[in-house]
Every structure is written in C-alpha cells, then in structure tokens.
Coordinates of C-alpha atoms in Angstrom, one line a residue:
E1 CA -8.9 -12.3 -64.1
F2 CA -8.4 -8.6 -64.4
I3 CA -11.4 -6.3 -64.7
C4 CA -11.2 -3.4 -67.1
F5 CA -11.9 -0.3 -65.1
E6 CA -13.8 2.7 -66.3
V7 CA -11.7 5.6 -65.1
G8 CA -13.5 7.7 -62.5
E9 CA -17.0 6.3 -62.0
G10 CA -17.1 3.3 -59.6
L11 CA -13.3 3.0 -59.6
E12 CA -12.9 3.1 -55.8
K13 CA -15.8 0.6 -55.4
K14 CA -14.2 -1.8 -57.9
T15 CA -10.8 -1.4 -56.3
E16 CA -12.4 -2.4 -52.9
D17 CA -14.0 -5.5 -54.6
F18 CA -10.7 -6.5 -56.2
A19 CA -8.9 -6.2 -52.9
A20 CA -11.6 -8.4 -51.3
E21 CA -11.1 -11.0 -54.0
V22 CA -7.3 -11.0 -53.5
A23 CA -7.7 -11.3 -49.7
A24 CA -10.1 -14.2 -50.2
Q25 CA -7.5 -16.0 -52.3
L26 CA -4.9 -15.7 -49.6

C-alpha cells in the first residue's frame, strides 16, 4: 500500500517508516 504524503510536514519521518516497511518485506 502506498501512503499519500503531505508535502513538507512529516515527509522525512514517513519516508523512514516506508523504508523500514520495505526492508521488513525483504
């Protein structure tokens, strides 16, 4: 599932969370 990002606020945090999810799926 792709999360709709709000540009700016919290973007880096969500990107880190997304990367963690991807890593977990490997």
